[in-house]
Amino acid sequence: MTDQRPVAQASATETGPLLEMRGISQVFPGVKALDSVSISLFPGQVTALIGENGAGKSTLVKILTGIYRPNEGEMLIDGQPAAFHSAQAAIDAGVTAIHQETVLFDELTVGENIFLGHAPRTRFGTIDWREINNRSKALMSQLESEIDPTIRLRDLSIAQRHLVAIARALSVEARIVIMDEPTAALSRKEIDDLFRIVENLKRQGKAILFISHKFDEVYEIAENFVVFRDGRAVGQGRLKDTPQDEIVRLMVGRDVKDVFPKTRVEIGAPVLSVERYSHPTEFRDISFELRRGEILGIYGLIGAGRSELCQSLFGITRPSTGQLFLEDRPIDIRSSSDAIRAGIVYVPEERGRHGLALPMPIFQNMSLPSLGQTSRSGFLKAANELALARKYAERLDLRAAALSVPVGTLSGGNQQKVVIGKWLATRPKVIILDEPTKGIDIGSKAAVHGFISELAAEGLSIIMVSSELPEILGMSDRVMVMREGLMAGMFERDRLSAETLVRAATGNA
Amino acid sequence: MNRLLKNREILLVAIIVVMIAGFATRAEGFASPANLANIFNDTSILIILALGQMAVILTKSIDLSVAANLAFTGMAVAMTNAAYPDLPLALLIVLAIGIGAFLGAINGYLVWALQIPPIVVTLGTLTIYRGMAFVLSGGGWVNAHQMTPSFLNVPRLPVLGLPVLSWIAIFIVIGAWFVLTRLPFGRAAYASGGNPTAAVYAGIDIGWTKFLAFVLSGALAGLSGYLWVSRYAVAYVDIAAGFELDTVAACVIGGISIAGGIGSVAGAVLGALFLGVIKNALPVIGISPFAQMAISGIVIVLAVVFNARAEKKAGRIILRDRAVPEGSA
């Protein structure tokens, strides 16, 4: 890495690190999620962990909380080697995490939620309710809140639940606090409250790892930063010495347009027009046009409403307002079968959950949306289904022992090919690809990208949702950026740059 | 896993053959063609019900009301026959299938439109349908002398060496195989159970598919209502009490996954025959009636354990392949 900055904070801090990770690597079959990462957390300081989706932040959190055990590297707490064999071991060592989605129980009281799993006992071994309520109250008042510990969680607001989650994290005598996008669901005022709590924790000498996409917050609360990219720590240092541009550059890093060669395609007339599409909770006022042969990239952070928008174009959820035009005719899509009939198909992000019936044979999965095409007068024709499957299996270079084996026996890349083949077989006009290369190996990625280009060249219109900047930059003719359910910008190919997209997606003007 | 499934069916055939051979050493003539045909005839109703149950289970549902449906429908047609002896038998059979299908449609509608879990719906309708049979009959019996000879005798008529009842079962088996493998409904049933979300994405209406499965199950239960009453020459409220569990057991033994989406017609039929052979053999080889229930229960549990292990193995293969994307997320 040419842009690796020297590790600066050791000299800038009076005390030694509370927690040190040295050369941590985490390998999953086919993927190196973390590659020799070294970071340090200091008492009384906030370290911001910044990186794109999939850069390895969650993996790091899981190692720190004892859920994963790293393949390489060592961890030191107070200079002493430490290894977490279980989540409990991490808690015992004083590491606690406040997760993005709070894992709490609606039907239990605040006190029960806070002390679930480590409830104080009376001398008879029964649960000491008075102690629970007193300590809960103390914890809540430490968080400047007066929530009654005997209230059930389901009666609290989202922000109050968040406080309960924080109280739960602090109830275990933690010295190292991990906050995984704690502000995602909070309003500005609630964020201010949260930051006061963080300042409070700092004064108590706790080391805090703060994960956030939002630069203004990071600069407001954190002293140090670490930038992750592709599983590596590509830069770290003190925030007050580092301008924002530098961090964006570290986050995005490379210029990889050449790795994704997109064939030039003559862009035709509009095929699909979306006018002021809105959903009660997920997105609002989305308007765009998709033209023949065009690849429209949709970029944004997780939770920006991209998948929800695509699912509503496919009839899985209904928009509250807005109109859809297909080749200048208004259409109404009430269900996925309407969408398929109209020529709009959706290749979902989660193959296993949305895409395939794993116990069923390959050819039956492929023909499932095209049964009208392959059946004769209402009867299934296995020969036609097999012919259809064979055609697309050849085209996609699907590797399988036979088309009659269950899809569940295939590798991830080949399963993805079955999903794509299944939708191509319906001969669509518009194909929506949601994270088309997520979780597949580099070789299959290149093949999928080449194939997407080919489809565009044949005149298909493509919407490609992706969290991977290189993919978006390399493949798209235009990019729509979404942020918090709104359109944050539409960029033509000649105006595309990683920096612009990240700024639009994170709300940094 | 197709090969595994096939193996499982071949294995079931082997187990059944070994069982018959074993029983034959204890009871002479057990393996004679006449006795085997008799066992098949005896198991016919279970086979028919198990196939309906299978269609429902494939869609990730369960129909616990089949035996109650059978009792109500059997009572209804028996009373009709007793009251109007001139009505042709064909009409009565159509009536039985129609009533059964209607009761099945009630289950299906509740599951589809109100999204109530099938086990809750059919537990409720189980009681309702049996209660309706009670209301209809006032608790009384319809005995053989009140039924017309054709009502009683047609299922027993031998055709080409087998009674009509057996032939009906054979036709239903062929029909079920055709429906489940050759009609879009069958494919939709497998897909709805195999992965409901993927099925929705593929444009399949899961609710409608479940509804149809319940109607099919109900129609077969209705047909069985007539066959049962005719076979035992009596109709009363408690006929076939608890028989719904035999139909579920037959499916599970035959390798139909309770989680939905996996299973074959051959499996369900073999599962039913497995139960039929045991039920017929235990009295013949002199096992005390008190022990019979317990023994057939133990055998069912063993078969289920065997199946669960086979399914687990298949599951692991899938997990290993899926671990990659999940781990890298």
CSV table of C-alpha atoms in Angstrom, one decimal, chain A residues 31-34 50-60 181 213 228-232 254 299 301-302 435 438-439 445 467-469, chain B residues 327-329:
chain,number,residue,atom,x,y,z
A,31,VAL,CA,-12.2,-14.5,1.1
A,32,LYS,CA,-9.7,-12.7,3.2
A,33,ALA,CA,-11.9,-10.5,5.3
A,34,LEU,CA,-9.1,-9.0,7.3
A,50,ILE,CA,-14.2,4.3,8.8
A,51,GLY,CA,-14.6,2.3,5.7
A,52,GLU,CA,-16.9,1.3,2.9
A,53,ASN,CA,-19.5,-1.5,3.3
A,54,GLY,CA,-17.6,-4.8,3.2
A,55,ALA,CA,-14.3,-3.2,4.2
A,56,GLY,CA,-14.0,-5.5,7.2
A,57,LYS,CA,-15.4,-3.4,10.0
A,58,SER,CA,-18.0,-5.9,11.1
A,59,THR,CA,-15.5,-8.7,11.0
A,60,LEU,CA,-13.2,-6.6,13.3
A,181,GLU,CA,-23.0,3.0,13.9
A,213,HIS,CA,-20.1,6.7,8.0
A,228,PHE,CA,-10.3,0.2,6.4
A,229,ARG,CA,-10.4,-0.8,2.8
A,230,ASP,CA,-10.6,-4.3,1.4
A,231,GLY,CA,-9.8,-5.8,4.8
A,232,ARG,CA,-6.7,-3.7,5.4
A,254,ARG,CA,-7.8,3.2,-6.0
A,299,TYR,CA,-25.1,3.6,-5.1
A,301,LEU,CA,-24.9,3.2,2.1
A,302,ILE,CA,-26.7,0.2,3.6
A,435,GLU,CA,-25.4,-6.6,-5.4
A,438,LYS,CA,-21.6,-9.9,-3.4
A,439,GLY,CA,-19.9,-12.8,-1.8
A,445,LYS,CA,-17.0,-11.5,-10.5
A,467,SER,CA,-22.2,-1.0,-2.5
A,468,GLU,CA,-18.8,-1.6,-4.2
A,469,LEU,CA,-17.5,1.6,-5.7
B,327,GLY,CA,-18.8,-15.3,6.1
B,328,SER,CA,-17.5,-12.5,3.9
B,329,ALA,CA,-20.4,-10.2,4.5
